[in-house]
mmCIF file of C-alpha atoms in Angstrom:
data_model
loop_
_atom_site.group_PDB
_atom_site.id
_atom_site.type_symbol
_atom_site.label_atom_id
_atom_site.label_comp_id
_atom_site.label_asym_id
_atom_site.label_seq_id
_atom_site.Cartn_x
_atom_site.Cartn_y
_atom_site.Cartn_z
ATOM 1 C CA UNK Y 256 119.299 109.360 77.059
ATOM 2 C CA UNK Y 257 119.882 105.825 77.429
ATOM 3 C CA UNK Y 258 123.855 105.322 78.796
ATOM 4 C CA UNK Y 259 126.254 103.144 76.999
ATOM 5 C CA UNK Y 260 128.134 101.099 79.294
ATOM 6 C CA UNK Y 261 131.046 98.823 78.593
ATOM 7 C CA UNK Y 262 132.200 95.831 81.166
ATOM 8 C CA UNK Y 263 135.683 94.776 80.675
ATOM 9 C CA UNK Y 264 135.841 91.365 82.539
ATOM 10 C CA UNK Y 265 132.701 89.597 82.832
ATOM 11 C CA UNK Y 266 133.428 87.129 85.537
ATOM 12 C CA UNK Y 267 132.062 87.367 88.890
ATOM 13 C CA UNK Y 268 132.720 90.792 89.500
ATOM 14 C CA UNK Y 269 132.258 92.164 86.337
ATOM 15 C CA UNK Y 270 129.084 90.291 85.717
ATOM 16 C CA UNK Y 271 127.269 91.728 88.859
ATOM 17 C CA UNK Y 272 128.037 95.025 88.072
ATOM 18 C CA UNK Y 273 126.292 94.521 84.826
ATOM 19 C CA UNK Y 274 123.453 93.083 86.187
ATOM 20 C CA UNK Y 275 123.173 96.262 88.090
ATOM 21 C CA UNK Y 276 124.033 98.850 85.550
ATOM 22 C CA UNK Y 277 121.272 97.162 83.084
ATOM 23 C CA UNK Y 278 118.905 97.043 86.293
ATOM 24 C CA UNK Y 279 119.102 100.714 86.069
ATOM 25 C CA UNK Y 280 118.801 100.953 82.161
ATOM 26 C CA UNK Y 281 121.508 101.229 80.902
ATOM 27 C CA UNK Y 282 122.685 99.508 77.508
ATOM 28 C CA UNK Y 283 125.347 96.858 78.630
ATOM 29 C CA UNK Y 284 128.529 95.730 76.811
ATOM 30 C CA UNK Y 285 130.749 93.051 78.461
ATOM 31 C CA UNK Y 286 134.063 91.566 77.083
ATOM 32 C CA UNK Y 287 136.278 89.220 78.698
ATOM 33 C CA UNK Y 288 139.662 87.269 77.187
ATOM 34 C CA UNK Y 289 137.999 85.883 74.476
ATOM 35 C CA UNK Y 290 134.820 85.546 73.060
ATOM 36 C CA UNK Y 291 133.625 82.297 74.237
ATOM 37 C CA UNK Y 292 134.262 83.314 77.856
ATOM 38 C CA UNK Y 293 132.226 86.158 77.545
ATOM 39 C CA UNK Y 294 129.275 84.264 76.010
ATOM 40 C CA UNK Y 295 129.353 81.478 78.551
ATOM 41 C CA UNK Y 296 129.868 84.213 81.375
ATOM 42 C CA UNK Y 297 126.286 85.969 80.185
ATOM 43 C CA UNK Y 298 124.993 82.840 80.018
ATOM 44 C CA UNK Y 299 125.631 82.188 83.261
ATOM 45 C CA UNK Y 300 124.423 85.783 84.372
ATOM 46 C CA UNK Y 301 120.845 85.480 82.960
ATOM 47 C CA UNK Y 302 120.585 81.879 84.610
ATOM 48 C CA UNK Y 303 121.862 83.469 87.833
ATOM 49 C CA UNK Y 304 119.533 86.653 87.284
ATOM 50 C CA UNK Y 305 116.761 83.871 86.918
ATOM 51 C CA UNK Y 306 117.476 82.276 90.239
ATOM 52 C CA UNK Y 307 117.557 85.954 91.747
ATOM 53 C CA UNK Y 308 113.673 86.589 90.346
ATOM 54 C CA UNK Y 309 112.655 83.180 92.014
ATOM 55 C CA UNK Y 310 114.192 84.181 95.243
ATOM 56 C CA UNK Y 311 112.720 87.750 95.062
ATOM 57 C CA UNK Y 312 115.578 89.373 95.000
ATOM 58 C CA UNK Y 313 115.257 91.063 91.510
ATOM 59 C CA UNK Y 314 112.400 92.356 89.996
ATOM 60 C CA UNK Y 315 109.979 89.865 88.242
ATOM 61 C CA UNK Y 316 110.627 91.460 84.694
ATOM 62 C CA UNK Y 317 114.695 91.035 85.392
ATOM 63 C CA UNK Y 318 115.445 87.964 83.264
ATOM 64 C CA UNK Y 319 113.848 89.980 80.082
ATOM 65 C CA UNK Y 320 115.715 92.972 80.530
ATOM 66 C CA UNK Y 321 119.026 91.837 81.017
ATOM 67 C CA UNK Y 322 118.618 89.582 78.370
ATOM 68 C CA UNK Y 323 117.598 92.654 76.422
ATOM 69 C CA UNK Y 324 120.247 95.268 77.514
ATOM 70 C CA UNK Y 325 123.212 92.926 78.417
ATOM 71 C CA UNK Y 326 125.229 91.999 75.190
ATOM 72 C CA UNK Y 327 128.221 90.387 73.750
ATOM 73 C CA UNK Y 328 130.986 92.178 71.994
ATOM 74 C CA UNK Y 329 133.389 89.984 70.101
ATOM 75 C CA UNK Y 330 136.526 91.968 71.606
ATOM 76 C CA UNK Y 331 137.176 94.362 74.257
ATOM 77 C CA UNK Y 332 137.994 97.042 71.651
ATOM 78 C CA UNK Y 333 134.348 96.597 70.435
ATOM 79 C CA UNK Y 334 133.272 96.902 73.789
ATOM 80 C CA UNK Y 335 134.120 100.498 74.896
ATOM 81 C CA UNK Y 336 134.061 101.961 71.108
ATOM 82 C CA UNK Y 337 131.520 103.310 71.873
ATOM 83 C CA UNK Y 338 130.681 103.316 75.631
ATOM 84 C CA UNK Y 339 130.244 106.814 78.187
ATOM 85 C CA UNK Y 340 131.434 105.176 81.219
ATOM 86 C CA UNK Y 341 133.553 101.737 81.055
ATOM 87 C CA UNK Y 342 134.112 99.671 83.944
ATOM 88 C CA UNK Y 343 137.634 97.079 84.116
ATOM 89 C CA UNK Y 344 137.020 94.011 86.612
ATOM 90 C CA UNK Y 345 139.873 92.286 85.644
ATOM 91 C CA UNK Y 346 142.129 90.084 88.160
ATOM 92 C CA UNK Y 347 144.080 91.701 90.851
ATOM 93 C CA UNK Y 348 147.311 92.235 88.786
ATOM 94 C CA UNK Y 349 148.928 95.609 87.793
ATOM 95 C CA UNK Y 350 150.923 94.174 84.351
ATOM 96 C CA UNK Y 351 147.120 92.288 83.481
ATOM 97 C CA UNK Y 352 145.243 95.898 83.885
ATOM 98 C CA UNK Y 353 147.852 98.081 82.448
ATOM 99 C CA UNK Y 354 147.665 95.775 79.709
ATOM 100 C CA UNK Y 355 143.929 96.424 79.028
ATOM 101 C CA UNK Y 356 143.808 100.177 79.844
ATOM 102 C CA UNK Y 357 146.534 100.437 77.035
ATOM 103 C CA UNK Y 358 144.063 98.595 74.789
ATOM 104 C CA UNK Y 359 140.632 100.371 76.424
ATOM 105 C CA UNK Y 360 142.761 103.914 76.019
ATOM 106 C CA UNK Y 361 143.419 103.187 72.110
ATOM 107 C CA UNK Y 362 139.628 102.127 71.383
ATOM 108 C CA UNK Y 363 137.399 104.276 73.322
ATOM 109 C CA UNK Y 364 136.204 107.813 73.331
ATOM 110 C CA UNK Y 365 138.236 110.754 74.210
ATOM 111 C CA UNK Y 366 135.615 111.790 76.279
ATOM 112 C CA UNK Y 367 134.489 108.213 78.418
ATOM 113 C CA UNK Y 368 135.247 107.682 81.129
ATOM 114 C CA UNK Y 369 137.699 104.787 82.685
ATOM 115 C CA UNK Y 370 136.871 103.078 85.835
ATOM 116 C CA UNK Y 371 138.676 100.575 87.795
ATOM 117 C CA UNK Y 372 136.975 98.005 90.347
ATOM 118 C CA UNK Y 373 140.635 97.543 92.033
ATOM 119 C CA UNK Y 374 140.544 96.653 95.764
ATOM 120 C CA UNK Y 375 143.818 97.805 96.473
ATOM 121 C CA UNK Y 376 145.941 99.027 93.412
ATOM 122 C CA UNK Y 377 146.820 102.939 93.612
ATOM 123 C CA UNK Y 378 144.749 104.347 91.096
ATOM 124 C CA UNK Y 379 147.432 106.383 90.234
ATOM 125 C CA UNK Y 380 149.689 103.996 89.418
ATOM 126 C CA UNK Y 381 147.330 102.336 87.145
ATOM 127 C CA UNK Y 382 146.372 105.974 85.282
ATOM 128 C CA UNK Y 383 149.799 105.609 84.002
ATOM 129 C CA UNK Y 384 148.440 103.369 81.368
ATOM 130 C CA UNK Y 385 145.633 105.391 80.806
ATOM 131 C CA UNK Y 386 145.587 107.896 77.738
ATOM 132 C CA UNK Y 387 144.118 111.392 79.099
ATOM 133 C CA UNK Y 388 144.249 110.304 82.909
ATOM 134 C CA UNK Y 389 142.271 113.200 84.014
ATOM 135 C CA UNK Y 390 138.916 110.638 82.804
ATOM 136 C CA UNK Y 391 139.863 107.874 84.716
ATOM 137 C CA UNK Y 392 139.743 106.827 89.026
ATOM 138 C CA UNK Y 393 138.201 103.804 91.056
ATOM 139 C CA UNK Y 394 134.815 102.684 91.320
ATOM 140 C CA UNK Y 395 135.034 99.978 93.753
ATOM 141 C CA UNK Y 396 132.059 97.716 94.040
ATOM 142 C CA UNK Y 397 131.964 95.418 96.735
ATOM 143 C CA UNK Y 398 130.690 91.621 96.521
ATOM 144 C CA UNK Y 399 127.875 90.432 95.789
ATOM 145 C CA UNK Y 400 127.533 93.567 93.642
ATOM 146 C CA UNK Y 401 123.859 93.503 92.832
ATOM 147 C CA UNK Y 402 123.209 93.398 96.523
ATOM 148 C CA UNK Y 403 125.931 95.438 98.840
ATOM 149 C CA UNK Y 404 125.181 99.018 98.128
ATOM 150 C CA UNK Y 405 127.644 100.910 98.890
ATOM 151 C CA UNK Y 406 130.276 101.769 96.213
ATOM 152 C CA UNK Y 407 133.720 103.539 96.846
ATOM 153 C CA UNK Y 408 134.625 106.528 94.449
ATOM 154 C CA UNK Y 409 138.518 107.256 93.981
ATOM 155 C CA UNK Y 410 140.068 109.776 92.183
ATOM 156 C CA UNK Y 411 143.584 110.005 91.532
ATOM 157 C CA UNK Y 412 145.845 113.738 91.837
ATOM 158 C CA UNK Y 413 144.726 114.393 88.275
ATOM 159 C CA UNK Y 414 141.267 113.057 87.981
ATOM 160 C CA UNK Y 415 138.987 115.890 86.653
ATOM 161 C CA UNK Y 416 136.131 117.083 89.392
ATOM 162 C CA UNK Y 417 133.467 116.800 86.342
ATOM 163 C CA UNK Y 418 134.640 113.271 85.972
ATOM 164 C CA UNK Y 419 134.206 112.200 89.907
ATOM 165 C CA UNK Y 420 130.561 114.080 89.879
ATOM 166 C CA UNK Y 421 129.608 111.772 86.515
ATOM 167 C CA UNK Y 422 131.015 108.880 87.855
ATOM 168 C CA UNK Y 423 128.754 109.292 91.405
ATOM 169 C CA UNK Y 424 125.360 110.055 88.959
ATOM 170 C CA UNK Y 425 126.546 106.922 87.338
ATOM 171 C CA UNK Y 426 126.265 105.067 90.032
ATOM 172 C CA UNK Y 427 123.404 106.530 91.959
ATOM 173 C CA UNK Y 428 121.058 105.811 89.182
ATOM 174 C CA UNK Y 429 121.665 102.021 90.160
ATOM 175 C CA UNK Y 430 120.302 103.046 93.697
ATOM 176 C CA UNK Y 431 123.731 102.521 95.617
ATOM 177 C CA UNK Y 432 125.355 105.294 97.649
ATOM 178 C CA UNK Y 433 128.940 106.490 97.226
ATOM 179 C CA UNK Y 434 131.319 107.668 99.242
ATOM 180 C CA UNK Y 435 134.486 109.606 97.648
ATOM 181 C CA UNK Y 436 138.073 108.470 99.053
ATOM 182 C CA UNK Y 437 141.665 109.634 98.469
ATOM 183 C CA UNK Y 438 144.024 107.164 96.599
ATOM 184 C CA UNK Y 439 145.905 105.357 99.287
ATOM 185 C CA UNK Y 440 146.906 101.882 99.353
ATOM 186 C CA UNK Y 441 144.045 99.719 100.556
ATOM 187 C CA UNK Y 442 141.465 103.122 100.271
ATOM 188 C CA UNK Y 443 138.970 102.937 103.190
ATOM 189 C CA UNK Y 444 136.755 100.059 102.567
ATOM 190 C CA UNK Y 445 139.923 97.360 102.914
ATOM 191 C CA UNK Y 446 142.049 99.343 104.788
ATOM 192 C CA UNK Y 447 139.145 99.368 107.931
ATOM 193 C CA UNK Y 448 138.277 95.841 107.050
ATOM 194 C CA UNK Y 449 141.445 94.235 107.206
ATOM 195 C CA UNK Y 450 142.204 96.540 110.327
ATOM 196 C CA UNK Y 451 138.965 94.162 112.008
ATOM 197 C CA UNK Y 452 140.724 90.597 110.530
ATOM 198 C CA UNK Y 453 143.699 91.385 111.593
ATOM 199 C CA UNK Y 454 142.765 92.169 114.960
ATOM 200 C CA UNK Y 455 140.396 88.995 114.933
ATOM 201 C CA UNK Y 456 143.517 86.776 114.596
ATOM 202 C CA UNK Y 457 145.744 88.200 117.080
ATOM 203 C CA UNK Y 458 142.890 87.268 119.541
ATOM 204 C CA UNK Y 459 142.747 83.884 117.850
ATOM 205 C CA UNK Y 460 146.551 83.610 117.995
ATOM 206 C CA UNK Y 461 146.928 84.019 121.451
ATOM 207 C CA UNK Y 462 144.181 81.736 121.836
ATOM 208 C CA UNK Y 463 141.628 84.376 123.580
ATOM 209 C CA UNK Y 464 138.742 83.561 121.839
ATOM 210 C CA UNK Y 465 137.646 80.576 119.011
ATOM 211 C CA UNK Y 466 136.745 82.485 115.278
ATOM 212 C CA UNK Y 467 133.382 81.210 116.266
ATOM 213 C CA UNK Y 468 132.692 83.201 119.223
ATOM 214 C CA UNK Y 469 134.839 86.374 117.239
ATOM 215 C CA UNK Y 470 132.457 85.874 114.995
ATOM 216 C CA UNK Y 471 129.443 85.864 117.026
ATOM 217 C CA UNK Y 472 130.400 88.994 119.105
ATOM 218 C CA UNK Y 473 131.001 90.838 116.500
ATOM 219 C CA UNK Y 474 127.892 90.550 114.541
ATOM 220 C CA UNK Y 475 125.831 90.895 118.179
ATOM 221 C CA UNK Y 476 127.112 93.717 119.478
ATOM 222 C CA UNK Y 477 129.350 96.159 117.247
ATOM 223 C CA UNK Y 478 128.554 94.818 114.525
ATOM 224 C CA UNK Y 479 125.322 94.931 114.931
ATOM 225 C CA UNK Y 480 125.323 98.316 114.620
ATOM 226 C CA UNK Y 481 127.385 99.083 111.748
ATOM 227 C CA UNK Y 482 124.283 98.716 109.274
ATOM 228 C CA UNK Y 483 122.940 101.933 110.755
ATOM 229 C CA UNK Y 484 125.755 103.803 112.222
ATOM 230 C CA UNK Y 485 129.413 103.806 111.389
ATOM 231 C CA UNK Y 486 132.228 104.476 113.769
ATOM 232 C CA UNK Y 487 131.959 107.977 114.277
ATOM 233 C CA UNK Y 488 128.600 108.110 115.218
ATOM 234 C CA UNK Y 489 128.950 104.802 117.021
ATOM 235 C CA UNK Y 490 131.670 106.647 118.922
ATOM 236 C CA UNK Y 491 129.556 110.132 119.788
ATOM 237 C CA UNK Y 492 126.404 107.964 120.883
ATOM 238 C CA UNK Y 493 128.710 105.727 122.806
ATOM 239 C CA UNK Y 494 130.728 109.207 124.729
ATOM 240 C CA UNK Y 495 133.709 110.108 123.518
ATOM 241 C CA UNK Y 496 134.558 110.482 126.943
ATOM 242 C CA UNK Y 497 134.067 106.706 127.355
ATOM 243 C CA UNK Y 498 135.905 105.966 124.578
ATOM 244 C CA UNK Y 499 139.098 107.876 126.054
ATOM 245 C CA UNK Y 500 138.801 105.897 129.467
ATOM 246 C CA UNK Y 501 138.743 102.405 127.101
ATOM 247 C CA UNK Y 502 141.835 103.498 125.040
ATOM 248 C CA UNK Y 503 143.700 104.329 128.586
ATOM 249 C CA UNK Y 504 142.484 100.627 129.886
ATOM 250 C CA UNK Y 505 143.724 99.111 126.497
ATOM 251 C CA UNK Y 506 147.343 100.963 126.774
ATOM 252 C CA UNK Y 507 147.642 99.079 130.013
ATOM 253 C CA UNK Y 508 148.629 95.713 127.896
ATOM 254 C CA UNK Y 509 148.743 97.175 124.020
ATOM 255 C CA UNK Y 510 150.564 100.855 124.297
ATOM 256 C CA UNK Y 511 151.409 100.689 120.988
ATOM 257 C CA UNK Y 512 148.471 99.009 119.074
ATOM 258 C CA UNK Y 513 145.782 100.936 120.832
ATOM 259 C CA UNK Y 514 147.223 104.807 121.443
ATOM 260 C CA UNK Y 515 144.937 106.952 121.912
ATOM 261 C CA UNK Y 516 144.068 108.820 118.377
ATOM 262 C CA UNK Y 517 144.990 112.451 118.397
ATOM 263 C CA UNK Y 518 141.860 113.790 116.853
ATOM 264 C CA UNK Y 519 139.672 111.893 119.897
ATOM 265 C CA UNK Y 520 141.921 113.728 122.608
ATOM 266 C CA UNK Y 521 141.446 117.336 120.856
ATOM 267 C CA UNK Y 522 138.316 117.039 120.860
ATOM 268 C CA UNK Y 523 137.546 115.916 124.761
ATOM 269 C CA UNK Y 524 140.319 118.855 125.219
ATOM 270 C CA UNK Y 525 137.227 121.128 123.544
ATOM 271 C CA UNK Y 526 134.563 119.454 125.680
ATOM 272 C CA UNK Y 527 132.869 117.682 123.091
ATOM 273 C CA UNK Y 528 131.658 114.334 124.185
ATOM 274 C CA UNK Y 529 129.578 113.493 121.597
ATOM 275 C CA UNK Y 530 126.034 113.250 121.870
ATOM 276 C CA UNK Y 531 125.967 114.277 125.547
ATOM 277 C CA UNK Y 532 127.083 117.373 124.724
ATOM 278 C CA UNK Y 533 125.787 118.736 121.589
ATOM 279 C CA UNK Y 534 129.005 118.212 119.613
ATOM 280 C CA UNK Y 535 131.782 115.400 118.753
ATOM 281 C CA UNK Y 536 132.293 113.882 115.179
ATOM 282 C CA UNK Y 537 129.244 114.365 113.869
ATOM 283 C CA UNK Y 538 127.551 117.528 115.864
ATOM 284 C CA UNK Y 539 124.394 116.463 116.114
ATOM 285 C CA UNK Y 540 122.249 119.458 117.054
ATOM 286 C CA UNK Y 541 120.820 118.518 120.683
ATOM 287 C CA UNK Y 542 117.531 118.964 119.610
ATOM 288 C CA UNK Y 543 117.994 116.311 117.449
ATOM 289 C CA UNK Y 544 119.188 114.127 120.178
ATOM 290 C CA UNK Y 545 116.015 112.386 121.198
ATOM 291 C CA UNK Y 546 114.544 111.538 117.865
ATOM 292 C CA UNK Y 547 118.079 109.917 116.826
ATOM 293 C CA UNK Y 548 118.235 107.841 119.892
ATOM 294 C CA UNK Y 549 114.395 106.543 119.008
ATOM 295 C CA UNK Y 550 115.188 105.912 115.585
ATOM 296 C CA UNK Y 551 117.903 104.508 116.975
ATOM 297 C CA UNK Y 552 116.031 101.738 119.307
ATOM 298 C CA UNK Y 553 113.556 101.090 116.194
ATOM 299 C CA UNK Y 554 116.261 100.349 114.024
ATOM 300 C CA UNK Y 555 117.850 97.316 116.508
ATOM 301 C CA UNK Y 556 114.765 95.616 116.866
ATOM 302 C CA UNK Y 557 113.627 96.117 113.518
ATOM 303 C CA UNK Y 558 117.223 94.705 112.637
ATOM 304 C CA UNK Y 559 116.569 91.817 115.756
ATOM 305 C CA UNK Y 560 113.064 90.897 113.936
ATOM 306 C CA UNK Y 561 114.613 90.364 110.524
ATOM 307 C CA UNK Y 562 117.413 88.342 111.769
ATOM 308 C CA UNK Y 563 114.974 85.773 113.565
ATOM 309 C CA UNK Y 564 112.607 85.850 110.364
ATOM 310 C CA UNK Y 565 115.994 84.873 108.611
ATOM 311 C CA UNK Y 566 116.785 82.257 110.903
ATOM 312 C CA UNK Y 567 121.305 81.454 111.122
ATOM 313 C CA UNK Y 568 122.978 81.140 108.267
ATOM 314 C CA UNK Y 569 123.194 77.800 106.632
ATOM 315 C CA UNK Y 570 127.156 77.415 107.189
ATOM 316 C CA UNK Y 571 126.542 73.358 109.578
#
């Protein structure tokens, strides 16, 4: 069965997810603040979606089906009439998307469901506007949709379980991976990244390094990584044992900024190091040891390769 998907806000957000719901097959519906907007806005989303077959970065038939399963409706109450799953990209403003909820809650199905792309509004604050809150919670695309492919799932206190599992098959039939949150302010996505900026500009600020070399460390060594490997696994390849002796180094200048987590020290209390020793924050089995550190070394220079292939980004 062919889903029915509604967009509310077709602008840059809202028009990538689109692209990548109707990529997957489903039949597309966006709205926006009036109808003109939303007509120039899929204009601009096939032309884009044409540029994106030149490049090779969507499928040579990817023009014709969007065209074909991305629509118009004349008003957002058109738009989720009759949609299963309906997705609000709307600006960053909790009076703007209570505002719409109030109107998607009136129009739609009892039974769709009502997702938010919010970066940082508590999803439970927003469910007040929601009629029958147990249907709605965040899915967070990042930016450039079509292309970052992770997607954060978050449910609020009184989001149904059925609802989260629909919402994940939802997405996974676009080929992107979810990961399912609690509703906190900033989630995990922002709350980590910001965490990185905002250390970036204290070492700006007291004039350590330029943001060019920042920059350039982190994508070359950490961040090199992080495509593969997040923290935790970073952390049990690295020794947690190691990581203990940094945190005491770091307390030497930044007590306060860099204690050393709880969860780390109970663990080195229980003798797991990580990798080294069988167990950590991921317990890897030790037999699996050697054939994660391979894939491991395959996966850098596979990574190195690309980047040189790529050449630097065109930013001079």
């Amino acid at each position: 069965m062919t889903r029915r998907i509604a967009i509310v806000g077709s602008g840059y957000m809202g028009g990538g997810i689109a692209q990548v719901m109707a990529l997957a097959g489903a039949e597309v519906l966006i709205s926006d603040v009036s109808l003109e907007v939303t007509q120039a806005n899929r204009e601009r989303l096939i032309e884009e979606t044409r540029k994106f077959v030149a490049d090779g970065l969507f499928p040579s038939d990817a023009v014709e089906r969007i065209e074909r399963q991305v629509k118009v409706a004349e008003s957002i109450e058109e738009a989720v009439r009759d949609a299963d799953f309906i997705e609000e990209a709307v600006p960053e403003k909790i009076d703007i998307k209570h505002d719409i909820f109030k109107r998607v809650s009136a129009a739609a199905r009892p039974d769709a469901i009502i997702a938010t792309n919010t970066s940082t509004i508590s999803i439970a604050k927003l469910s007040e506007a929601v009629t029958h809150p147990e249907r709605f919670l965040g899915v967070h695309f990042s930016n450039p949709s079509p292309f970052v492919p992770g997607v954060e799932i978050i449910p609020h206190e009184g989001t149904a379980p059925e609802v989260v599992e629909r919402a994940c098959e939802i997405v996974h039939e676009t080929g992107k991976e979810t990961a399912t949150v609690k509703d906190v302010t900033g989630f995990v996505l922002n709350r980590l990244q910001y965490a990185l900026f905002h250390e970036a500009t204290q070492l700006l600020e007291e004039g350590v390094a330029s943001p060019e070399d920042i920059d350039t460390l982190v994508r070359t060594t950490f961040g090199f990584r992080l495509p593969f490997f997040g923290p935790f696994a970073i952390a049990d390849m690295a020794g947690l044992d190691v990581y203990n002796f940094c945190y005491q180094s770091l307390q030497t200048d930044f007590p306060e900024r860099f204690a050393t987590p709880e969860v780390l020290s109970s663990l080195i209390e229980q003798g797991k190091l990580g990798t080294k020793s069988g167990g950590g924050f991921t317990d890897v089995p030790a037999e699996r040891i050697p054939d994660l550190i391979a894939w491991r070394n395959r996966a850098y220079v596979k990574l190195s390769e690309l980047m040189k292939e790529l050449g630097p980004p065109p930013m001079k």
